[in-house]
Amino acid sequence: NTNNIQWKRISAEGAAIVVSILLAFSIEAWWDDYQDWGEEQGILLGLKSEFEQNLGLIEIELSYRDAVVDSILRIFDASVARTSLESDVFDELLGDLTWWQNIAYSRGAIDGLLQSGGLSLIENEDLRRVLASMPSRYDSTTRSELNDKDTTRNVVIPFLNSHSSLSQIANTMAKGRPGTGRAPTPPIYPIAEQQDHTALLRDPEFLGILIQEHWDHLEAITAYKSLKAALENSIRLIDLELKN
């Protein structure tokens, strides 16, 4: 007998069941979103710390590169000047040409993010784009460093070894790495007789090598500044995301 069926109670119970199911789905979706948000926050904090560390390394490297470029330009100026450089000053400038260094970046956070596919957790589209480009920017600086290393090891030093007293020039490196003063103090080599190297200022081959060295350092500076701008932009975008 349908008159005995309590439709209102059944409808209320059915509605309660539907609401409870929808609520469960809503809570689960909220929890998933909350976990994704928490994971994103952790990723962003790790990236920011890593990027700030690398910015410090780049600043040191730029100081070094700028100092070597300044030494190169001083040699070029002296090559066309009527009065020559003092011999000991010129040796120091030559010593600046013999340094080489690369940056050992911290890349664990960015490489781990991209390799794991976690980039999709980053909500900001601009930030995702700049993060995706970061490995190529790191690699660009590495390539410029290798070009400079090749020129220094295979062109500059062999030339100085055959056209000057390399020991005398190496002794000027005790003052430390150009622009930074950083580096273990190299040994002081015995010199039988001091040589005057300023004749190299009129040597076309030496000046050609100097141009090549200048180009290498300018290329490295350009790559570092591009990476620096990307890191600073990433940190700015990360800070915006962390505030949301």
XYZ file of N, CA and C in Angstrom, residues 13-186:
522
model
N 16.261 11.237 3.588
C 17.426 10.362 3.740
C 18.224 10.294 2.448
N 17.505 10.238 1.321
C 18.206 10.200 0.029
C 18.984 11.477 -0.215
N 18.351 12.604 0.134
C 19.040 13.882 -0.043
C 20.271 13.960 0.841
N 20.128 13.445 2.064
C 21.270 13.459 2.990
C 22.420 12.627 2.458
N 22.068 11.489 1.854
C 23.117 10.622 1.272
C 23.821 11.334 0.135
N 23.044 11.981 -0.742
C 23.634 12.702 -1.880
C 24.536 13.826 -1.395
N 24.029 14.574 -0.404
C 24.819 15.683 0.136
C 26.115 15.177 0.764
N 26.022 14.076 1.490
C 27.223 13.532 2.133
C 28.242 13.071 1.108
N 27.754 12.486 0.003
C 28.663 12.048 -1.055
C 29.341 13.252 -1.704
N 28.526 14.265 -2.018
C 29.087 15.472 -2.629
C 30.069 16.159 -1.689
N 29.726 16.172 -0.406
C 30.615 16.776 0.577
C 31.931 16.015 0.657
N 31.843 14.685 0.591
C 33.063 13.865 0.641
C 33.949 14.162 -0.558
N 33.306 14.263 -1.745
C 34.082 14.594 -2.944
C 34.697 15.977 -2.823
N 33.937 16.916 -2.272
C 34.433 18.281 -2.116
C 35.613 18.327 -1.164
N 35.501 17.605 -0.050
C 36.599 17.569 0.926
C 37.840 16.928 0.305
N 37.619 15.856 -0.444
C 38.759 15.177 -1.085
C 39.442 16.099 -2.091
N 38.606 16.826 -2.897
C 39.176 17.757 -3.872
C 39.933 18.870 -3.158
N 39.323 19.370 -2.058
C 40.003 20.424 -1.293
C 41.320 19.918 -0.736
N 41.334 18.710 -0.214
C 42.555 18.136 0.355
C 43.631 17.954 -0.715
N 43.208 17.511 -1.897
C 44.167 17.364 -2.993
C 44.753 18.718 -3.373
N 43.872 19.738 -3.456
C 44.350 21.077 -3.782
C 45.286 21.594 -2.697
N 44.948 21.317 -1.457
C 45.778 21.777 -0.342
C 47.149 21.108 -0.380
N 47.158 19.808 -0.687
C 48.438 19.107 -0.779
C 49.274 19.649 -1.932
N 48.604 19.908 -3.098
C 49.318 20.490 -4.238
C 49.877 21.860 -3.886
N 49.076 22.662 -3.141
C 49.524 23.991 -2.740
C 50.733 23.875 -1.811
N 50.649 22.953 -0.858
C 51.768 22.757 0.062
C 53.014 22.297 -0.663
N 52.844 21.402 -1.643
C 53.988 20.923 -2.411
C 54.571 22.048 -3.253
N 53.692 22.856 -3.837
C 54.159 23.994 -4.638
C 54.950 24.968 -3.778
N 54.455 25.244 -2.563
C 55.158 26.157 -1.674
C 56.565 25.642 -1.350
N 56.665 24.345 -1.085
C 57.967 23.758 -0.798
C 58.905 23.852 -1.991
N 58.366 23.615 -3.181
C 59.174 23.706 -4.399
C 59.676 25.130 -4.600
N 58.776 26.094 -4.416
C 59.141 27.497 -4.636
C 60.209 27.957 -3.653
N 60.096 27.553 -2.399
C 61.093 27.935 -1.411
C 62.454 27.332 -1.743
N 62.456 26.077 -2.198
C 63.714 25.433 -2.584
C 64.353 26.111 -3.784
N 63.523 26.462 -4.770
C 64.036 27.151 -5.956
C 64.604 28.521 -5.598
N 63.883 29.251 -4.758
C 64.342 30.584 -4.379
C 65.704 30.515 -3.685
N 65.869 29.593 -2.765
C 67.138 29.446 -2.063
C 68.261 29.112 -3.039
N 67.985 28.200 -3.962
C 68.996 27.795 -4.935
C 69.357 28.963 -5.853
N 68.359 29.693 -6.317
C 68.605 30.804 -7.230
C 69.390 31.924 -6.547
N 69.073 32.199 -5.294
C 69.807 33.237 -4.567
C 71.276 32.845 -4.401
N 71.513 31.570 -4.146
C 72.893 31.092 -4.024
C 73.649 31.278 -5.338
N 73.008 30.951 -6.452
C 73.658 31.077 -7.752
C 73.873 32.536 -8.151
N 72.974 33.416 -7.717
C 73.177 34.842 -7.988
C 74.452 35.343 -7.322
N 74.716 34.871 -6.120
C 75.947 35.258 -5.436
C 77.181 34.802 -6.202
N 77.123 33.598 -6.759
C 78.248 33.079 -7.539
C 78.450 33.884 -8.819
N 77.349 34.280 -9.445
C 77.443 35.050 -10.680
C 78.051 36.424 -10.424
N 77.682 37.048 -9.308
C 78.247 38.355 -8.978
C 79.775 38.273 -8.865
N 80.258 37.222 -8.230
C 81.713 37.031 -8.110
C 82.340 36.854 -9.484
N 81.688 36.045 -10.315
C 82.229 35.773 -11.650
C 82.231 37.022 -12.511
N 81.181 37.833 -12.404
C 81.135 39.071 -13.176
C 82.240 40.027 -12.733
N 82.539 40.066 -11.438
C 83.635 40.909 -10.954
C 84.958 40.467 -11.567
N 85.144 39.158 -11.641
C 86.357 38.610 -12.252
C 86.434 38.963 -13.733
N 85.352 38.715 -14.454
C 85.351 38.969 -15.897
C 85.558 40.458 -16.195
N 84.891 41.316 -15.443
C 85.045 42.758 -15.657
C 86.483 43.192 -15.412
N 87.120 42.607 -14.406
C 88.510 42.966 -14.102
C 89.446 42.548 -15.226
N 89.215 41.356 -15.801
C 90.076 40.899 -16.900
C 89.850 41.758 -18.137
N 88.597 42.093 -18.420
C 88.315 42.969 -19.564
C 89.010 44.310 -19.376
N 88.982 44.824 -18.160
C 89.671 46.086 -17.882
C 91.170 45.955 -18.138
N 91.761 44.819 -17.747
C 93.190 44.602 -17.997
C 93.474 44.533 -19.493
N 92.612 43.861 -20.229
C 92.781 43.753 -21.684
C 92.735 45.136 -22.332
N 91.774 45.946 -21.933
C 91.643 47.283 -22.508
C 92.836 48.164 -22.147
N 93.394 47.988 -20.951
C 94.583 48.744 -20.561
C 95.777 48.359 -21.439
N 95.865 47.073 -21.773
C 96.950 46.630 -22.665
C 96.761 47.221 -24.053
N 95.531 47.222 -24.558
C 95.264 47.808 -25.871
C 95.601 49.301 -25.884
N 95.213 50.000 -24.808
C 95.535 51.433 -24.734
C 97.044 51.653 -24.750
N 97.754 50.799 -24.022
C 99.211 50.935 -23.965
C 99.853 50.612 -25.310
N 99.204 49.755 -26.100
C 99.792 49.362 -27.389
C 99.804 50.510 -28.395
N 98.975 51.524 -28.177
C 98.942 52.665 -29.101
C 99.432 53.951 -28.432
N 99.812 53.854 -27.159
C 100.276 55.031 -26.426
C 101.750 55.283 -26.716
N 102.153 56.533 -26.577
C 103.557 56.885 -26.799
C 104.435 56.402 -25.647
N 103.883 56.430 -24.452
C 104.641 55.950 -23.293
C 104.164 54.547 -22.940
N 105.097 53.657 -22.669
C 104.760 52.265 -22.407
C 104.444 52.049 -20.930
N 103.857 50.901 -20.642
C 103.595 50.502 -19.266
C 104.892 50.143 -18.557
N 104.904 50.316 -17.239
C 106.011 49.794 -16.455
C 106.027 48.274 -16.590
N 107.220 47.705 -16.595
C 107.364 46.275 -16.831
C 106.589 45.436 -15.810
N 106.670 45.796 -14.527
C 106.006 44.999 -13.509
C 104.485 45.127 -13.601
N 104.017 46.325 -13.980
C 102.571 46.517 -14.168
C 102.081 45.674 -15.340
N 102.844 45.666 -16.416
C 102.465 44.883 -17.593
C 102.427 43.396 -17.263
N 103.371 42.939 -16.451
C 103.373 41.529 -16.054
C 102.095 41.163 -15.300
N 101.631 42.067 -14.449
C 100.390 41.800 -13.717
C 99.201 41.702 -14.676
N 99.171 42.573 -15.677
C 98.092 42.527 -16.663
C 98.154 41.228 -17.464
N 99.366 40.794 -17.796
C 99.515 39.514 -18.498
C 99.063 38.359 -17.603
N 99.391 38.449 -16.320
C 98.965 37.405 -15.385
C 97.452 37.285 -15.318
N 96.752 38.419 -15.439
C 95.286 38.370 -15.418
C 94.724 37.542 -16.567
N 95.452 37.486 -17.680
C 94.984 36.739 -18.848
C 95.075 35.232 -18.657
N 95.852 34.790 -17.700
C 96.118 33.358 -17.561
C 95.137 32.650 -16.631
N 94.258 33.414 -15.968
C 93.283 32.799 -15.072
C 92.142 32.197 -15.865
N 91.575 31.139 -15.308
C 90.341 30.573 -15.854
C 89.542 29.979 -14.709
N 88.233 30.150 -14.787
C 87.378 29.615 -13.736
C 85.981 29.378 -14.284
N 85.310 28.332 -13.777
C 83.912 28.094 -14.121
C 83.084 28.105 -12.845
N 81.770 28.280 -13.001
C 80.873 28.310 -11.851
C 80.295 26.924 -11.618
N 80.394 26.457 -10.390
C 79.759 25.196 -9.999
C 78.379 25.530 -9.437
N 77.417 25.643 -10.346
C 76.066 26.026 -9.925
C 75.418 24.956 -9.055
N 74.515 25.419 -8.209
C 73.600 24.507 -7.524
C 72.375 24.358 -8.422
N 72.114 23.123 -8.891
C 71.021 22.917 -9.849
C 70.066 21.805 -9.427
N 70.210 21.312 -8.215
C 69.393 20.184 -7.788
C 67.909 20.475 -7.820
N 67.503 21.659 -7.344
C 66.076 21.979 -7.251
C 65.444 22.128 -8.624
N 66.075 22.910 -9.516
C 65.473 23.145 -10.834
C 65.524 21.893 -11.698
N 66.637 21.159 -11.678
C 66.726 19.941 -12.488
C 65.754 18.883 -11.975
N 65.642 18.747 -10.646
C 64.711 17.777 -10.077
C 63.272 18.112 -10.432
N 62.929 19.403 -10.408
C 61.571 19.832 -10.750
C 61.223 19.481 -12.182
N 62.120 19.792 -13.107
C 61.840 19.567 -14.522
C 61.856 18.084 -14.882
N 62.747 17.330 -14.289
C 62.838 15.908 -14.602
C 61.672 15.119 -14.022
N 61.111 15.595 -12.921
C 59.994 14.885 -12.276
C 58.637 15.251 -12.859
N 58.606 16.259 -13.721
C 57.332 16.720 -14.254
C 56.565 17.591 -13.286
N 57.227 18.028 -12.218
C 56.564 18.837 -11.205
C 56.292 20.262 -11.628
N 56.746 20.634 -12.815
C 56.522 22.000 -13.289
C 55.028 22.314 -13.384
N 54.212 21.295 -13.609
C 52.765 21.503 -13.728
C 52.144 21.985 -12.414
N 52.843 21.790 -11.300
C 52.334 22.254 -10.014
C 52.448 23.771 -9.860
N 53.282 24.400 -10.684
C 53.468 25.851 -10.612
C 52.315 26.522 -11.351
N 51.524 27.294 -10.627
C 50.331 27.897 -11.216
C 50.654 29.085 -12.121
N 51.656 29.864 -11.776
C 51.978 31.069 -12.539
C 52.607 30.701 -13.885
N 51.938 31.067 -14.965
C 52.406 30.687 -16.300
C 53.731 31.337 -16.639
N 53.912 32.613 -16.265
C 55.184 33.298 -16.534
C 56.328 32.611 -15.799
N 56.074 32.191 -14.582
C 57.102 31.511 -13.802
C 57.423 30.148 -14.416
N 56.403 29.431 -14.847
C 56.653 28.132 -15.503
C 57.543 28.303 -16.729
N 57.279 29.352 -17.480
C 58.038 29.571 -18.713
C 59.504 29.874 -18.420
N 59.763 30.749 -17.455
C 61.148 31.100 -17.162
C 61.885 29.939 -16.504
N 61.174 29.140 -15.709
C 61.812 27.968 -15.096
C 62.177 26.934 -16.160
N 61.312 26.775 -17.149
C 61.588 25.802 -18.208
C 62.818 26.194 -19.029
N 63.094 27.503 -19.110
C 64.241 27.970 -19.897
C 65.547 27.963 -19.117
N 65.465 27.709 -17.811
C 66.652 27.860 -16.965
C 67.812 26.934 -17.346
N 67.579 25.637 -17.623
C 68.723 24.785 -17.979
C 69.497 25.292 -19.184
N 68.798 25.796 -20.200
C 69.503 26.287 -21.388
C 70.331 27.522 -21.058
N 69.866 28.317 -20.099
C 70.623 29.504 -19.700
C 71.884 29.101 -18.923
N 71.742 28.115 -18.042
C 72.924 27.591 -17.350
C 73.930 27.036 -18.364
N 73.413 26.262 -19.328
C 74.289 25.630 -20.323
C 74.995 26.674 -21.180
N 74.330 27.800 -21.436
C 74.947 28.857 -22.234
C 76.178 29.424 -21.537
N 76.081 29.636 -20.231
C 77.245 30.142 -19.503
C 78.357 29.098 -19.480
N 77.979 27.834 -19.365
C 78.982 26.767 -19.355
C 79.733 26.717 -20.679
N 79.017 26.872 -21.788
C 79.673 26.872 -23.102
C 80.639 28.043 -23.232
N 80.240 29.206 -22.757
C 81.131 30.370 -22.839
C 82.372 30.164 -21.974
N 82.198 29.513 -20.824
C 83.345 29.218 -19.962
C 84.316 28.254 -20.648
N 83.773 27.260 -21.332
C 84.619 26.289 -22.021
C 85.365 26.935 -23.184
N 84.709 27.875 -23.878
C 85.399 28.603 -24.947
C 86.579 29.387 -24.384
N 86.346 30.049 -23.264
C 87.411 30.812 -22.626
C 88.538 29.894 -22.148
N 88.152 28.743 -21.592
C 89.159 27.782 -21.136
C 90.029 27.322 -22.298
N 89.391 27.050 -23.429
C 90.138 26.583 -24.601
C 91.126 27.645 -25.073
N 90.680 28.893 -25.117
C 91.568 29.980 -25.544
C 92.725 30.165 -24.563
N 92.397 30.139 -23.272
C 93.432 30.356 -22.253
C 94.458 29.237 -22.259
N 93.986 27.991 -22.229
C 94.894 26.845 -22.113
C 95.648 26.552 -23.409
N 94.988 26.759 -24.547
C 95.569 26.322 -25.817
C 96.117 27.442 -26.686
N 95.862 28.683 -26.314
C 96.355 29.812 -27.118
C 97.190 30.770 -26.263
N 96.576 31.320 -25.220
C 97.243 32.368 -24.434
C 98.489 31.833 -23.730
N 98.337 30.769 -22.955
C 99.461 30.263 -22.169
C 100.585 29.721 -23.060
N 100.272 28.935 -24.127
C 101.374 28.504 -25.002
C 102.121 29.675 -25.637
N 101.394 30.734 -26.011
C 102.066 31.895 -26.597
C 102.993 32.543 -25.572
N 102.499 32.783 -24.372
C 103.329 33.405 -23.340
C 104.516 32.522 -22.976
N 104.307 31.227 -23.013
C 105.388 30.293 -22.678
C 106.536 30.381 -23.676
N 106.206 30.679 -24.917
C 107.245 30.729 -25.953
C 107.746 32.147 -26.234
N 107.058 33.170 -25.730
C 107.443 34.549 -26.028
C 107.769 35.367 -24.776
N 107.769 34.735 -23.613
C 108.016 35.489 -22.380
C 108.470 34.522 -21.295
N 108.705 35.077 -20.123
C 109.003 34.242 -18.965
C 107.686 33.948 -18.251
N 107.185 32.742 -18.466
C 105.904 32.382 -17.863
C 106.021 32.338 -16.338
N 107.185 31.968 -15.832
C 107.389 31.953 -14.378
C 107.262 33.359 -13.803
N 107.846 34.313 -14.475
C 107.792 35.696 -14.011
C 106.349 36.205 -14.003
N 105.592 35.866 -15.038
C 104.191 36.283 -15.118
C 103.363 35.565 -14.058
N 103.618 34.276 -13.878
C 102.853 33.490 -12.902
C 103.039 34.023 -11.490
N 104.187 34.590 -11.204
C 104.437 35.109 -9.858
C 103.523 36.283 -9.509
N 103.011 36.973 -10.534
C 102.103 38.094 -10.262
C 100.730 37.597 -9.809
N 100.450 36.320 -9.988
C 99.140 35.764 -9.650
C 98.968 35.570 -8.147
N 100.029 35.826 -7.402
C 99.947 35.675 -5.943
C 98.946 36.653 -5.324
N 98.624 37.729 -6.045
C 97.663 38.706 -5.531
C 96.237 38.173 -5.563
N 96.039 37.032 -6.210
C 94.710 36.428 -6.243
C 93.992 36.652 -7.557
N 92.830 36.068 -7.625
C 92.048 36.113 -8.855
C 91.589 37.541 -9.152
N 91.728 37.998 -10.401
C 91.358 39.375 -10.745
C 89.924 39.714 -10.317
N 89.770 40.895 -9.740
C 88.455 41.372 -9.360
C 87.900 40.800 -8.079
N 88.510 39.758 -7.569
C 87.972 39.087 -6.379
C 89.021 38.866 -5.304
N 90.280 38.655 -5.731
C 91.323 38.326 -4.766
C 91.214 36.916 -4.243
N 90.235 36.173 -4.754
C 90.026 34.810 -4.269
C 90.872 33.825 -5.053
N 91.385 32.851 -4.365
C 92.096 31.717 -4.967
C 93.229 31.326 -4.050
N 93.570 30.057 -4.024
C 94.745 29.640 -3.254
C 95.985 30.348 -3.783
N 96.846 30.756 -2.906
C 98.058 31.452 -3.322
C 98.963 30.491 -4.092
N 99.283 30.814 -5.343
C 100.150 29.915 -6.123
C 101.587 30.015 -5.637
